[in-house]
Short mmCIF file of C-alpha atoms and ligand atoms in Angstrom, two decimals:
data_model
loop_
_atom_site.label_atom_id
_atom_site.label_comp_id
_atom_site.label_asym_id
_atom_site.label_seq_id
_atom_site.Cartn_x
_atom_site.Cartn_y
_atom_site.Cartn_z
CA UNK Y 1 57.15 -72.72 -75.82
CA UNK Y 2 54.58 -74.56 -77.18
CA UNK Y 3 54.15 -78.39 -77.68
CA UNK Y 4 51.47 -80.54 -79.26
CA UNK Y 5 52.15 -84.54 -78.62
CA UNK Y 6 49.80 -86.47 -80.68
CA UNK Y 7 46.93 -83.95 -80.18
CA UNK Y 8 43.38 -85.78 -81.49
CA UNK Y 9 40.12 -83.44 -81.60
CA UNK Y 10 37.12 -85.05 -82.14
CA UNK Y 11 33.90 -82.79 -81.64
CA UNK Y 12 30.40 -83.88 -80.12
CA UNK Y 13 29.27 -84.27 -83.52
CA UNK Y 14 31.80 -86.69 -84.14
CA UNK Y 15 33.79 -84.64 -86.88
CA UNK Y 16 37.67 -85.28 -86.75
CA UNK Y 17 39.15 -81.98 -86.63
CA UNK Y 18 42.67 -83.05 -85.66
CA UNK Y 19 44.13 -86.58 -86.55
CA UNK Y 20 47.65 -87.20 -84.44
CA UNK Y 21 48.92 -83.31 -84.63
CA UNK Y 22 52.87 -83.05 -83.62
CA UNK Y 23 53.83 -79.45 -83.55
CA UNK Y 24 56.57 -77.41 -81.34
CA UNK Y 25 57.37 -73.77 -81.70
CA UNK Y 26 60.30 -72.52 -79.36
CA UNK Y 27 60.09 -69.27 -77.57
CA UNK Y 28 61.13 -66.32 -80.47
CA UNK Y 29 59.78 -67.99 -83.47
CA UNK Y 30 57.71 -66.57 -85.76
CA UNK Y 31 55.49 -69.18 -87.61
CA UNK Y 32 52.96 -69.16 -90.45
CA UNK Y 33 50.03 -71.73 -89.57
CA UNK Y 34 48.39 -72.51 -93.01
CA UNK Y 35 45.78 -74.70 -94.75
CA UNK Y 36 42.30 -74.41 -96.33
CA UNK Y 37 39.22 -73.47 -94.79
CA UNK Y 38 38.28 -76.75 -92.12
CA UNK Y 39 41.86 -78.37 -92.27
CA UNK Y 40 41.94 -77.62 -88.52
CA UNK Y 41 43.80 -74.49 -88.13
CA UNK Y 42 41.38 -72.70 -85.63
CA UNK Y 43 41.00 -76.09 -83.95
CA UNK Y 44 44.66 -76.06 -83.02
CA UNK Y 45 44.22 -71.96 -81.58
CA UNK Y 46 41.55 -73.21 -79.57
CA UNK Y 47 43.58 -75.92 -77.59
CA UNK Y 48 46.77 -73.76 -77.11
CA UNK Y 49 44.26 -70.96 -75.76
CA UNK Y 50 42.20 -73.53 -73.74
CA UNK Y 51 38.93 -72.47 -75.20
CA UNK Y 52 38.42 -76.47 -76.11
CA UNK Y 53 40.14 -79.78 -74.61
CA UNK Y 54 41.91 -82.37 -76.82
CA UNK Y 55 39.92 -85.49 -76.91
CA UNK Y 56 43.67 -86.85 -76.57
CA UNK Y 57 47.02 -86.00 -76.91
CA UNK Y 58 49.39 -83.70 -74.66
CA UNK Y 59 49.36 -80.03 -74.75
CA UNK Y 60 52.41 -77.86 -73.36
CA UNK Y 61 52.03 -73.99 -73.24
CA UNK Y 62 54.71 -71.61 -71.81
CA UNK Y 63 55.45 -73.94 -68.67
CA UNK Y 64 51.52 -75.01 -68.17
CA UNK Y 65 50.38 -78.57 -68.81
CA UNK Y 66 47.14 -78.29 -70.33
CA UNK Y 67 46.38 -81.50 -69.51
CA UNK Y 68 45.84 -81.33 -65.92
CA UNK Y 69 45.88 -77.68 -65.38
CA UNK Y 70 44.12 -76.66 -62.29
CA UNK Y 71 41.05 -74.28 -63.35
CA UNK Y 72 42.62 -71.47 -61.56
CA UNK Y 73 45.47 -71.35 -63.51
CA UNK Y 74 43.99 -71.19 -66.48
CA UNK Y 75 43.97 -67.60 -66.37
CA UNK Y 76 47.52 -67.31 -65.93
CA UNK Y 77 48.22 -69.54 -68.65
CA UNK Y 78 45.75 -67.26 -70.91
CA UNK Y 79 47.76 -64.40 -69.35
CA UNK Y 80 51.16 -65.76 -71.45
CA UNK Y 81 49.15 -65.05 -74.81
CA UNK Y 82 48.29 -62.59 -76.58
CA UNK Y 83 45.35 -63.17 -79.19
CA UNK Y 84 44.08 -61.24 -81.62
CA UNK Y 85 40.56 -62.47 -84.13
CA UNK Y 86 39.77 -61.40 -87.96
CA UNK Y 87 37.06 -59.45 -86.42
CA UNK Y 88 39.29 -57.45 -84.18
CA UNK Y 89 36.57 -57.22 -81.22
CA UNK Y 90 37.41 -53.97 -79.74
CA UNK Y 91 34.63 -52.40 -77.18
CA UNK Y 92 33.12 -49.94 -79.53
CA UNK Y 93 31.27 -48.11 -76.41
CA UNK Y 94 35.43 -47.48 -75.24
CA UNK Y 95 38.14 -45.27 -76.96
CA UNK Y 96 41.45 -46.46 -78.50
CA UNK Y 97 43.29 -45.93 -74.66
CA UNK Y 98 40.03 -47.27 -72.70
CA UNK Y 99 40.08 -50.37 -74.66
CA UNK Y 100 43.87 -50.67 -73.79
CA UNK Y 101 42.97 -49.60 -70.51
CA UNK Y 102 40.02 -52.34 -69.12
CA UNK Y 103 42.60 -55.21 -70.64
CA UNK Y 104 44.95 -54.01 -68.37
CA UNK Y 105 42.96 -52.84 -65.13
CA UNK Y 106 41.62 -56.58 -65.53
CA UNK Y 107 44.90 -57.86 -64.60
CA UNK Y 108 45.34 -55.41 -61.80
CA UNK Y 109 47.44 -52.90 -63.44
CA UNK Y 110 47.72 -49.42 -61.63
CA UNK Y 111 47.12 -46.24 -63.13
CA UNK Y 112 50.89 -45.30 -63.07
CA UNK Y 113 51.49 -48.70 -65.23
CA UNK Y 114 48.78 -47.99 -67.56
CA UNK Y 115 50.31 -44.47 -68.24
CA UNK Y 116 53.39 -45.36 -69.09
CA UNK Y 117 52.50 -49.18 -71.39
CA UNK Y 118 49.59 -47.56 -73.31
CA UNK Y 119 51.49 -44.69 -75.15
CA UNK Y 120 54.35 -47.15 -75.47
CA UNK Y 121 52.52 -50.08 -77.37
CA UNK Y 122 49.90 -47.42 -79.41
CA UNK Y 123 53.51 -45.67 -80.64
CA UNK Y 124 54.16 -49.01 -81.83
CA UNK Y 125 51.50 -50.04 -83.78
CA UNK Y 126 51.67 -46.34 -85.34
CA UNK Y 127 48.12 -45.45 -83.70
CA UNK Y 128 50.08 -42.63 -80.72
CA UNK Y 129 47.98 -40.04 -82.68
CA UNK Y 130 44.49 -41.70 -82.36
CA UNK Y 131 44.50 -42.83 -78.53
CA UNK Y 132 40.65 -41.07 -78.07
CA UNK Y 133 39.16 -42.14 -81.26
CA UNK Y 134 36.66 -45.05 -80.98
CA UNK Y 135 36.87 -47.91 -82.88
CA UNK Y 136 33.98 -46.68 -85.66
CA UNK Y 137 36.15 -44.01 -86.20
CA UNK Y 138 38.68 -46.07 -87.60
CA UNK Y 139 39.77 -47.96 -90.58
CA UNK Y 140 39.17 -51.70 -90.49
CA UNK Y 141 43.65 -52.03 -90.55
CA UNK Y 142 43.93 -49.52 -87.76
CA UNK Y 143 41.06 -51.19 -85.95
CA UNK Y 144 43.56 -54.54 -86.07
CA UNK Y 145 46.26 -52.56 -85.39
CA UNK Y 146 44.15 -51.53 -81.96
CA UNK Y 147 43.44 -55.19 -81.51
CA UNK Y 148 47.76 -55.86 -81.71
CA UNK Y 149 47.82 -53.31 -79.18
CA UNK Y 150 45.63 -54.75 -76.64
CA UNK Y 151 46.93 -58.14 -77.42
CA UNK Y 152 50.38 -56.73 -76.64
CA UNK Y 153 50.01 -54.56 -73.42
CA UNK Y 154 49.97 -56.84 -70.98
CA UNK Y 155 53.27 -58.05 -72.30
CA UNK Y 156 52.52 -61.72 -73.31
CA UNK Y 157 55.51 -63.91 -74.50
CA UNK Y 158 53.68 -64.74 -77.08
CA UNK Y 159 51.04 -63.70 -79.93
CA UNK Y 160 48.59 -65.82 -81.65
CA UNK Y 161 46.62 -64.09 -84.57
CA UNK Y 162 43.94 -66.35 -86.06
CA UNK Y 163 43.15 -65.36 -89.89
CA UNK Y 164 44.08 -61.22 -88.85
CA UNK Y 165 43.79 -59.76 -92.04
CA UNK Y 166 40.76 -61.47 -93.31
CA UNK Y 167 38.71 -58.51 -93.22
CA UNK Y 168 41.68 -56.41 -94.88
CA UNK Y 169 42.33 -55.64 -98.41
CA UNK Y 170 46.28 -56.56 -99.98
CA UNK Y 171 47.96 -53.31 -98.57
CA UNK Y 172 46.60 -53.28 -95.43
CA UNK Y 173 46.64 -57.04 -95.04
CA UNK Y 174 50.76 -56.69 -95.59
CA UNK Y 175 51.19 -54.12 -93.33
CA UNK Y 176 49.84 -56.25 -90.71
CA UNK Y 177 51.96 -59.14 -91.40
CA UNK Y 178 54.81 -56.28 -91.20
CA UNK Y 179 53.72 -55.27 -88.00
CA UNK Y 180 53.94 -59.01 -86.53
CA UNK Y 181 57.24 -59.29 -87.84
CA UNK Y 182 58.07 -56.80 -86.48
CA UNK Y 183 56.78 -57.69 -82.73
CA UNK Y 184 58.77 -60.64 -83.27
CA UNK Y 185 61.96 -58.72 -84.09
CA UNK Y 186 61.20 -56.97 -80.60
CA UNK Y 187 61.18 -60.66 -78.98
CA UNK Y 188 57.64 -61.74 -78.50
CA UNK Y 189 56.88 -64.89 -80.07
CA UNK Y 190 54.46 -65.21 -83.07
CA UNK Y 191 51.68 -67.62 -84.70
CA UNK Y 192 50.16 -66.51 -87.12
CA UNK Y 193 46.93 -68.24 -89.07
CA UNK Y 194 46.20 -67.82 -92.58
CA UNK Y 195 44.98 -69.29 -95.66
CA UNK Y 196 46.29 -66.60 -97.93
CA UNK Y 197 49.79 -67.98 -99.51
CA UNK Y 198 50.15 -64.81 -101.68
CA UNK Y 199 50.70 -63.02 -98.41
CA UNK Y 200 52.31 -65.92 -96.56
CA UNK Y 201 54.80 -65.96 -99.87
CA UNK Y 202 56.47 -62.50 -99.24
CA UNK Y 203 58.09 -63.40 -96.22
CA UNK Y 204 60.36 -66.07 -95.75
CA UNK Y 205 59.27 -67.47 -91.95
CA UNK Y 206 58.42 -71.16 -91.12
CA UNK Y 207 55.45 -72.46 -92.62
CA UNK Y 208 52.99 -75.23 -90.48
CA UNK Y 209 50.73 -76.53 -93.60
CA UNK Y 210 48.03 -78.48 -91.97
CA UNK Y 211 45.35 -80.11 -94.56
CA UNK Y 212 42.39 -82.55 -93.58
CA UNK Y 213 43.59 -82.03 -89.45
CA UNK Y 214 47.13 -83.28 -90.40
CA UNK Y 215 50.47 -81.39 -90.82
CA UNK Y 216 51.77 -82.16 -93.89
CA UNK Y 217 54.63 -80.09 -94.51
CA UNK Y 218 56.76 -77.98 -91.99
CA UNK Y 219 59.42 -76.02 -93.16
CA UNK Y 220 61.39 -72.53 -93.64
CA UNK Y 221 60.87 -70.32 -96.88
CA UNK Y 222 58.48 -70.20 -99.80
CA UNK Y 223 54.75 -72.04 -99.82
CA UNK Y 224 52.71 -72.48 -102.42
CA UNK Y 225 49.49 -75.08 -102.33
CA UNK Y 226 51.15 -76.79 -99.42
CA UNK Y 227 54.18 -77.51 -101.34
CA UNK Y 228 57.87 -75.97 -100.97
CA UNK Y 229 58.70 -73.94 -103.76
N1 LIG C 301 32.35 -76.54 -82.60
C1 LIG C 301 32.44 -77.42 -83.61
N2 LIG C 301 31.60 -78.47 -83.67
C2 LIG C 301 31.68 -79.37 -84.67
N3 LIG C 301 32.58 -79.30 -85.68
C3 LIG C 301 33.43 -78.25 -85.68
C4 LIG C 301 33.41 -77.26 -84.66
N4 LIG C 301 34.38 -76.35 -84.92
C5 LIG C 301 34.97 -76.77 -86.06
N5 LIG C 301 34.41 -77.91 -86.52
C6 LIG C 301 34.81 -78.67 -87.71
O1 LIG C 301 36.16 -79.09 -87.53
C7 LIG C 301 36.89 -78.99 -88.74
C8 LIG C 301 38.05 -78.04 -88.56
O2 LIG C 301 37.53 -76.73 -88.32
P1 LIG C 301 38.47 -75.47 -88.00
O3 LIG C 301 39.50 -75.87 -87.03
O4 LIG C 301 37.57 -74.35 -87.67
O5 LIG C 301 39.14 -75.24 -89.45
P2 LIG C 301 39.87 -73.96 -90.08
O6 LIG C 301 40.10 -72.97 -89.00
O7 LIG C 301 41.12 -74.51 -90.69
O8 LIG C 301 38.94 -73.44 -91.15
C9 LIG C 301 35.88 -78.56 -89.80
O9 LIG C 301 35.36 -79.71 -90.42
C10 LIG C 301 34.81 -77.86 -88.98
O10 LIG C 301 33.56 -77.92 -89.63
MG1 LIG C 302 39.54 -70.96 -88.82
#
């Protein structure tokens, strides 16, 4: 689960990125986070992940405080998530299974687990067939798809995708949304950042609109220009 209680960021430059942000999403949900470009979205991935502290405000995620965390346990917290960028950063030097591979040999894994998760989580992202391709051998939606695998193998309760099909044109953009969904079907829990309401409007999941580092709407079904249709 993850809780935001009246979460301020202010950066060293003094900009305001987040004004009072309230926000919960119980374990299982699948959420849209949404809003244009500097309303505050990637500011609010950025605390959950820990990559930036809230100049105030409380911060729950999956059982850790974030707001007096011990450093050492910041890397179990991160180990709860599962995040995936618009510019998928795979290790182009490392196939499709050796990029699985070093996420999961970084977390101790044995050679017996990584046999058995890899094929399991490349099956589901439909890439079984392209394990010892590298990533330049790919197309930029199964390169993402890559990235959802790696973000997935360590078995995170949740997934947090910040703008994932940026880089993607309509088709492929859709079947990435698909594939979250679907990930959430399968029980992980799912955040997902966007701008792009065409894409956010063919599904009917709970939309966070957040606009000038406020949420100003919250609610189930059709968005359009941060209004409920
Ligand atoms: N590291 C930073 N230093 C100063 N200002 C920042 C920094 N990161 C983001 N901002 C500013 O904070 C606001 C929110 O940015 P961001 O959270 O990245 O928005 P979004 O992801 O919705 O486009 C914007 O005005 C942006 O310019
Ligand atoms: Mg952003």
């Amino acid at each position: 689960m993850i809780r935001l209680i009246d979460v301020y960021k202010e950066y060293d430059n003094g900009t305001k990125a987040l004004k009072g942000v309230n926000m919960r999403i119980d374990d299982g949900e699948f959420v849209f986070l949404v809003g244009p470009s500097g309303s505050g979205k990637s500011t609010v991935i950025k605390l959950i992940t820990g990559e930036i502290a809230a100049t105030e405000g409380r911060l729950m995620v999956n059982g850790y405080n974030l707001n007096n965390i011990a450093p050492r346990q910041i890397p179990y917290m991160r180990r709860t998530l599962g995040i995936i960028f618009q510019d998928f950063r795979l290790i182009e030097k490392k196939t499709v299974y050796e990029n699985l591979a070093f996420v999961m040999r970084a977390i101790g894994a044995s050679n017996r687990e990584l046999r058995r998760r890899i094929p399991y989580v490349l099956q589901l992202v439909g890439l079984d067939q392209k394990a010892d391709r590298y990533p330049g051998q790919l197309s930029g939606g199964e390169q993402q798809r890559v990235a959802i695998a790696r973000a997935l193998v360590n078995n995170p309760s949740m997934i947090i995708a910040d703008e994932p099909t940026g880089n993607l044109d309509p088709q492929r953009s859709l079947e990435i949304m698909m594939l979250l969904e679907r990930i959430n079907e399968l029980g992980t829990t799912v955040l997902v950042v966007t701008h792009e309401e065409e894409l956010v409007n063919k599904f009917t999941k709970r939309v966070v609109a957040i606009q000038n580092g406020r949420i100003i709407s919250d609610e189930t079904g059709g968005y359009y220009n941060g209004e409920k249709v």
